[in-house]
Amino acid sequence: MPDIATKNTARRRFTVTGQVQGVGFRPFVFRLAHDLGLTGSVRNTPEGVAVEVQGTPEAVEVFGRDLQGKLPPLARIVGLTQQELEPEAGEQEFRILASTAGHGHQVLISSDTATCADCLADMRDPSNRRHLYPFTNCTNCGPRYTITRSIPYDRATTSMACFPLCDACRAEYENPLDRRFHAQPNACPECGPKVWLTDKDGRTMAERDEAMRRLAEALAEGLVCAIKGLGGFHLACDATSA
Ligand SMILES: [Zn+2]
Ligand SMILES: [Zn+2]
């Protein structure tokens, strides 16, 4: 008695290329498979993302449709191939596997994207642990291209590698139902980059939101300020001042 009924179980591999890393694609695939009761795996590869799903033929069919139809906001599929596989006996769950390294050229890394409405709401909420934290981001927004050192896109290959996640951020990062599940630049005031203000001689004048307030005051007074961003320095001044 085989433990997989061949007629009622299908297994299919999807190989996806395009803008599919660093855009919440693996969590999206995980949730999709989970909701449809499918087992299998997803992982980043140098070429893009490789997905295998197993379940009823109907569920596999729906998965294939939703994979293209319900994409996360920053994801873009350029190429998609499908291959029917022999079902695997005894598979119990759907898993996100470690990325495979290599030297691919097919992955498009998303551009850096402005803070999304959900993250802005976090920053404006005085009871939120990211209240006024300027580096707030999630899988739908935040830095991507500028922090990427190599692909596959994982935290270890970004400039965020030197900021180990605190317990609270790690819990978000590991929770498939969280908006920050596998968000590589995930950060908070505890564990992430900090903002500070220096004078022209490099002496620290203020930190955190006090630094932002002092910067705003300096600009209002007509000073020229250099703001260090993700990809370089941004020169700022009052454009209405001759
Ligand atoms: Zn966001
Ligand atoms: Zn944190």
mmCIF file of C-alpha atoms and ligand atoms in Angstrom:
data_model
loop_
_atom_site.group_PDB
_atom_site.id
_atom_site.type_symbol
_atom_site.label_atom_id
_atom_site.label_comp_id
_atom_site.label_asym_id
_atom_site.label_seq_id
_atom_site.Cartn_x
_atom_site.Cartn_y
_atom_site.Cartn_z
ATOM 1 C CA MET A 1 0.000 0.000 0.000
ATOM 2 C CA PRO A 2 1.807 3.128 -1.165
ATOM 3 C CA ASP A 3 1.413 6.047 1.222
ATOM 4 C CA ILE A 4 0.840 8.416 -1.654
ATOM 5 C CA ALA A 5 -2.029 7.759 -3.980
ATOM 6 C CA THR A 6 -0.578 8.599 -7.374
ATOM 7 C CA LYS A 7 -3.872 9.821 -8.841
ATOM 8 C CA ASN A 8 -4.621 12.215 -6.009
ATOM 9 C CA THR A 9 -1.159 13.598 -5.473
ATOM 10 C CA ALA A 10 0.730 15.884 -7.810
ATOM 11 C CA ARG A 11 4.164 17.429 -7.419
ATOM 12 C CA ARG A 12 5.350 20.334 -9.516
ATOM 13 C CA ARG A 13 8.511 22.410 -9.680
ATOM 14 C CA PHE A 14 8.322 26.101 -10.511
ATOM 15 C CA THR A 15 11.479 27.944 -11.498
ATOM 16 C CA VAL A 16 10.890 31.673 -11.255
ATOM 17 C CA THR A 17 13.172 34.450 -12.510
ATOM 18 C CA GLY A 18 12.854 38.220 -12.341
ATOM 19 C CA GLN A 19 12.520 40.540 -9.374
ATOM 20 C CA VAL A 20 11.898 37.756 -6.903
ATOM 21 C CA GLN A 21 14.514 38.178 -4.179
ATOM 22 C CA GLY A 22 14.248 40.713 -1.388
ATOM 23 C CA VAL A 23 10.612 41.417 -2.131
ATOM 24 C CA GLY A 24 8.918 38.988 0.249
ATOM 25 C CA PHE A 25 8.646 36.311 -2.419
ATOM 26 C CA ARG A 26 9.587 33.303 -0.269
ATOM 27 C CA PRO A 27 7.185 34.281 2.563
ATOM 28 C CA PHE A 28 4.494 34.860 -0.075
ATOM 29 C CA VAL A 29 5.113 31.373 -1.522
ATOM 30 C CA PHE A 30 5.188 29.883 1.990
ATOM 31 C CA ARG A 31 1.804 31.393 2.919
ATOM 32 C CA LEU A 32 0.270 30.440 -0.433
ATOM 33 C CA ALA A 33 1.372 26.793 -0.057
ATOM 34 C CA HIS A 34 0.323 26.766 3.587
ATOM 35 C CA ASP A 35 -3.168 28.096 2.816
ATOM 36 C CA LEU A 36 -3.633 25.444 0.104
ATOM 37 C CA GLY A 37 -2.409 22.601 2.317
ATOM 38 C CA LEU A 38 0.589 21.908 0.091
ATOM 39 C CA THR A 39 3.921 20.469 1.188
ATOM 40 C CA GLY A 40 7.260 21.151 -0.489
ATOM 41 C CA SER A 41 9.927 23.823 -0.382
ATOM 42 C CA VAL A 42 11.109 27.186 -1.655
ATOM 43 C CA ARG A 43 14.633 28.559 -1.903
ATOM 44 C CA ASN A 44 16.580 31.371 -3.503
ATOM 45 C CA THR A 45 19.014 30.279 -6.189
ATOM 46 C CA PRO A 46 21.481 32.287 -8.283
ATOM 47 C CA GLU A 47 18.900 32.137 -11.088
ATOM 48 C CA GLY A 48 15.897 33.218 -9.027
ATOM 49 C CA VAL A 49 13.588 31.142 -6.872
ATOM 50 C CA ALA A 50 12.955 27.394 -7.026
ATOM 51 C CA VAL A 51 9.650 26.095 -5.660
ATOM 52 C CA GLU A 52 8.361 22.547 -5.334
ATOM 53 C CA VAL A 53 4.812 21.903 -4.175
ATOM 54 C CA GLN A 54 2.952 18.671 -3.543
ATOM 55 C CA GLY A 55 -0.719 18.052 -2.850
ATOM 56 C CA THR A 56 -3.961 17.465 -4.691
ATOM 57 C CA PRO A 57 -3.773 18.271 -8.421
ATOM 58 C CA GLU A 58 -6.423 20.964 -7.880
ATOM 59 C CA ALA A 59 -4.428 22.681 -5.130
ATOM 60 C CA VAL A 60 -1.240 22.537 -7.220
ATOM 61 C CA GLU A 61 -3.154 24.097 -10.115
ATOM 62 C CA VAL A 62 -4.501 26.919 -7.923
ATOM 63 C CA PHE A 63 -0.994 27.459 -6.548
ATOM 64 C CA GLY A 64 0.372 27.892 -10.073
ATOM 65 C CA ARG A 65 -2.298 30.476 -10.839
ATOM 66 C CA ASP A 66 -1.948 32.448 -7.594
ATOM 67 C CA LEU A 67 1.840 32.398 -7.837
ATOM 68 C CA GLN A 68 1.464 34.797 -10.760
ATOM 69 C CA GLY A 69 -1.816 36.455 -9.839
ATOM 70 C CA LYS A 70 -1.278 37.439 -6.209
ATOM 71 C CA LEU A 71 2.320 38.689 -6.265
ATOM 72 C CA PRO A 72 3.626 40.924 -3.451
ATOM 73 C CA PRO A 73 3.830 44.631 -4.419
ATOM 74 C CA LEU A 74 7.556 44.724 -5.306
ATOM 75 C CA ALA A 75 7.788 41.346 -7.037
ATOM 76 C CA ARG A 76 7.960 40.986 -10.816
ATOM 77 C CA ILE A 77 8.160 37.683 -12.684
ATOM 78 C CA VAL A 78 10.161 37.660 -15.912
ATOM 79 C CA GLY A 79 10.361 33.927 -16.525
ATOM 80 C CA LEU A 80 8.429 30.958 -15.143
ATOM 81 C CA THR A 81 8.945 27.307 -16.041
ATOM 82 C CA GLN A 82 7.001 24.371 -14.649
ATOM 83 C CA GLN A 83 7.887 20.723 -14.468
ATOM 84 C CA GLU A 84 5.807 17.773 -13.221
ATOM 85 C CA LEU A 85 7.680 15.575 -10.748
ATOM 86 C CA GLU A 86 7.089 12.226 -9.086
ATOM 87 C CA PRO A 87 5.423 12.782 -5.689
ATOM 88 C CA GLU A 88 7.704 12.278 -2.705
ATOM 89 C CA ALA A 89 6.553 9.904 0.006
ATOM 90 C CA GLY A 90 6.334 11.051 3.594
ATOM 91 C CA GLU A 91 6.695 14.799 3.073
ATOM 92 C CA GLN A 92 4.922 16.526 5.960
ATOM 93 C CA GLU A 93 5.399 20.263 5.620
ATOM 94 C CA PHE A 94 6.338 23.201 3.457
ATOM 95 C CA ARG A 95 9.777 24.626 4.197
ATOM 96 C CA ILE A 96 11.972 27.564 3.304
ATOM 97 C CA LEU A 97 15.383 26.078 2.477
ATOM 98 C CA ALA A 98 18.800 27.737 2.728
ATOM 99 C CA SER A 99 19.840 29.527 -0.436
ATOM 100 C CA THR A 100 22.192 27.884 -2.877
ATOM 101 C CA ALA A 101 25.225 29.969 -3.748
ATOM 102 C CA GLY A 102 26.660 30.419 -7.197
ATOM 103 C CA HIS A 103 27.316 33.016 -9.816
ATOM 104 C CA GLY A 104 24.015 33.728 -11.476
ATOM 105 C CA HIS A 105 23.008 36.813 -13.398
ATOM 106 C CA GLN A 106 19.282 36.289 -13.696
ATOM 107 C CA VAL A 107 18.103 37.822 -10.448
ATOM 108 C CA LEU A 108 16.818 41.383 -10.503
ATOM 109 C CA ILE A 109 17.217 43.074 -7.137
ATOM 110 C CA SER A 110 14.492 45.606 -6.397
ATOM 111 C CA SER A 111 15.412 49.255 -6.128
ATOM 112 C CA ASP A 112 15.301 50.847 -2.675
ATOM 113 C CA THR A 113 11.645 51.612 -1.957
ATOM 114 C CA ALA A 114 10.073 54.352 0.145
ATOM 115 C CA THR A 115 8.615 53.440 3.528
ATOM 116 C CA CYS A 116 5.193 51.807 3.117
ATOM 117 C CA ALA A 117 1.996 52.981 4.823
ATOM 118 C CA ASP A 118 2.118 50.158 7.397
ATOM 119 C CA CYS A 119 5.671 51.055 8.420
ATOM 120 C CA LEU A 120 4.811 54.772 8.601
ATOM 121 C CA ALA A 121 1.944 53.841 10.936
ATOM 122 C CA ASP A 122 4.434 51.914 13.124
ATOM 123 C CA MET A 123 6.716 54.958 13.239
ATOM 124 C CA ARG A 124 3.880 57.315 14.194
ATOM 125 C CA ASP A 125 2.528 55.131 16.995
ATOM 126 C CA PRO A 126 4.019 56.200 20.361
ATOM 127 C CA SER A 127 3.328 52.732 21.797
ATOM 128 C CA ASN A 128 5.175 50.970 18.950
ATOM 129 C CA ARG A 129 8.770 49.929 19.569
ATOM 130 C CA ARG A 130 9.700 51.556 16.244
ATOM 131 C CA HIS A 131 8.221 54.929 17.203
ATOM 132 C CA LEU A 132 10.187 57.562 15.214
ATOM 133 C CA TYR A 133 12.804 54.972 14.208
ATOM 134 C CA PRO A 134 14.033 56.184 10.783
ATOM 135 C CA PHE A 135 15.247 52.803 9.479
ATOM 136 C CA THR A 136 11.873 51.051 9.839
ATOM 137 C CA ASN A 137 11.139 48.687 6.930
ATOM 138 C CA CYS A 138 9.383 45.431 5.992
ATOM 139 C CA THR A 139 9.186 43.007 3.063
ATOM 140 C CA ASN A 140 7.114 45.575 1.154
ATOM 141 C CA CYS A 141 9.470 48.522 1.536
ATOM 142 C CA GLY A 142 12.940 49.674 2.526
ATOM 143 C CA PRO A 143 16.457 49.381 1.155
ATOM 144 C CA ARG A 144 17.351 46.625 -1.332
ATOM 145 C CA TYR A 145 19.764 47.385 -4.150
ATOM 146 C CA THR A 146 22.014 49.706 -2.152
ATOM 147 C CA ILE A 147 22.606 47.204 0.656
ATOM 148 C CA THR A 148 23.091 44.168 -1.603
ATOM 149 C CA ARG A 149 26.654 42.898 -1.901
ATOM 150 C CA SER A 150 25.972 39.684 -3.770
ATOM 151 C CA ILE A 151 23.183 37.276 -4.605
ATOM 152 C CA PRO A 152 21.324 35.193 -3.479
ATOM 153 C CA TYR A 153 19.813 38.060 -1.506
ATOM 154 C CA ASP A 154 20.066 37.144 2.197
ATOM 155 C CA ARG A 155 20.926 39.258 5.233
ATOM 156 C CA ALA A 156 24.427 37.749 5.353
ATOM 157 C CA THR A 157 25.176 39.127 1.880
ATOM 158 C CA THR A 158 23.869 42.630 2.633
ATOM 159 C CA SER A 159 25.449 45.521 4.510
ATOM 160 C CA MET A 160 22.977 44.698 7.345
ATOM 161 C CA ALA A 161 25.070 41.611 8.201
ATOM 162 C CA CYS A 162 26.906 43.561 10.928
ATOM 163 C CA PHE A 163 23.633 44.310 12.780
ATOM 164 C CA PRO A 164 22.574 41.059 14.483
ATOM 165 C CA LEU A 165 18.810 40.915 15.027
ATOM 166 C CA CYS A 166 17.515 41.432 18.568
ATOM 167 C CA ASP A 167 15.082 38.849 19.977
ATOM 168 C CA ALA A 168 11.990 40.861 19.028
ATOM 169 C CA CYS A 169 13.176 41.425 15.436
ATOM 170 C CA ARG A 170 14.259 37.801 15.093
ATOM 171 C CA ALA A 171 10.808 36.652 16.207
ATOM 172 C CA GLU A 172 9.268 38.770 13.408
ATOM 173 C CA TYR A 173 11.862 37.540 10.930
ATOM 174 C CA GLU A 174 11.035 33.909 11.717
ATOM 175 C CA ASN A 175 7.243 34.215 11.860
ATOM 176 C CA PRO A 176 5.650 33.349 8.475
ATOM 177 C CA LEU A 177 2.572 35.360 9.404
ATOM 178 C CA ASP A 178 4.534 38.526 10.160
ATOM 179 C CA ARG A 179 4.979 41.356 7.648
ATOM 180 C CA ARG A 180 8.727 41.208 8.402
ATOM 181 C CA PHE A 181 9.127 37.467 7.805
ATOM 182 C CA HIS A 182 12.505 37.124 6.073
ATOM 183 C CA ALA A 183 12.737 40.906 5.627
ATOM 184 C CA GLN A 184 16.538 41.049 5.327
ATOM 185 C CA PRO A 185 16.962 44.730 6.396
ATOM 186 C CA ASN A 186 14.637 44.272 9.406
ATOM 187 C CA ALA A 187 15.795 46.568 12.207
ATOM 188 C CA CYS A 188 14.650 48.460 15.294
ATOM 189 C CA PRO A 189 16.164 50.994 17.721
ATOM 190 C CA GLU A 190 17.591 48.087 19.754
ATOM 191 C CA CYS A 191 19.529 46.267 17.047
ATOM 192 C CA GLY A 192 19.598 48.372 13.890
ATOM 193 C CA PRO A 193 21.582 51.327 12.557
ATOM 194 C CA LYS A 194 21.317 54.523 14.569
ATOM 195 C CA VAL A 195 21.143 58.139 13.503
ATOM 196 C CA TRP A 196 23.275 60.890 15.008
ATOM 197 C CA LEU A 197 24.232 64.472 14.236
ATOM 198 C CA THR A 198 27.745 65.889 14.240
ATOM 199 C CA ASP A 199 29.116 69.378 13.804
ATOM 200 C CA LYS A 200 31.551 70.187 10.993
ATOM 201 C CA ASP A 201 34.444 68.857 13.050
ATOM 202 C CA GLY A 202 32.803 65.486 13.609
ATOM 203 C CA ARG A 203 31.805 66.088 17.249
ATOM 204 C CA THR A 204 28.535 64.359 18.137
ATOM 205 C CA MET A 205 25.810 66.906 18.919
ATOM 206 C CA ALA A 206 22.702 64.727 19.249
ATOM 207 C CA GLU A 207 21.401 61.207 18.697
ATOM 208 C CA ARG A 208 18.187 59.520 17.542
ATOM 209 C CA ASP A 209 15.076 61.706 17.183
ATOM 210 C CA GLU A 210 16.839 64.598 18.932
ATOM 211 C CA ALA A 211 19.318 64.499 16.025
ATOM 212 C CA MET A 212 16.441 64.776 13.551
ATOM 213 C CA ARG A 213 14.970 67.746 15.435
ATOM 214 C CA ARG A 214 18.320 69.548 15.538
ATOM 215 C CA LEU A 215 18.864 68.855 11.827
ATOM 216 C CA ALA A 216 15.469 70.360 10.993
ATOM 217 C CA GLU A 217 16.339 73.423 13.087
ATOM 218 C CA ALA A 218 19.720 73.788 11.377
ATOM 219 C CA LEU A 219 18.097 73.651 7.931
ATOM 220 C CA ALA A 220 15.485 76.204 9.017
ATOM 221 C CA GLU A 221 18.307 78.487 10.187
ATOM 222 C CA GLY A 222 19.818 78.367 6.704
ATOM 223 C CA LEU A 223 22.704 75.975 7.309
ATOM 224 C CA VAL A 224 23.866 73.487 4.678
ATOM 225 C CA CYS A 225 23.764 69.896 5.967
ATOM 226 C CA ALA A 226 25.179 66.632 4.639
ATOM 227 C CA ILE A 227 22.881 63.691 5.333
ATOM 228 C CA LYS A 228 24.503 60.284 5.079
ATOM 229 C CA GLY A 229 22.069 57.875 3.487
ATOM 230 C CA LEU A 230 22.269 54.285 2.358
ATOM 231 C CA GLY A 231 24.160 54.993 -0.822
ATOM 232 C CA GLY A 232 26.092 58.185 -0.117
ATOM 233 C CA PHE A 233 25.737 61.755 1.076
ATOM 234 C CA HIS A 234 22.773 63.979 0.319
ATOM 235 C CA LEU A 235 23.413 67.722 0.537
ATOM 236 C CA ALA A 236 20.460 69.596 1.998
ATOM 237 C CA CYS A 237 19.648 73.288 2.415
ATOM 238 C CA ASP A 238 16.730 75.706 2.300
ATOM 239 C CA ALA A 239 16.125 75.988 -1.468
ATOM 240 C CA THR A 240 14.294 79.296 -1.043
ATOM 241 C CA SER A 241 17.309 80.976 0.566
ATOM 242 C CA ALA A 242 19.511 82.939 -1.831
HETATM 243 ZN ZN ZN B 1 7.025 48.527 5.110
HETATM 244 ZN ZN ZN B 2 15.585 44.749 16.684
#
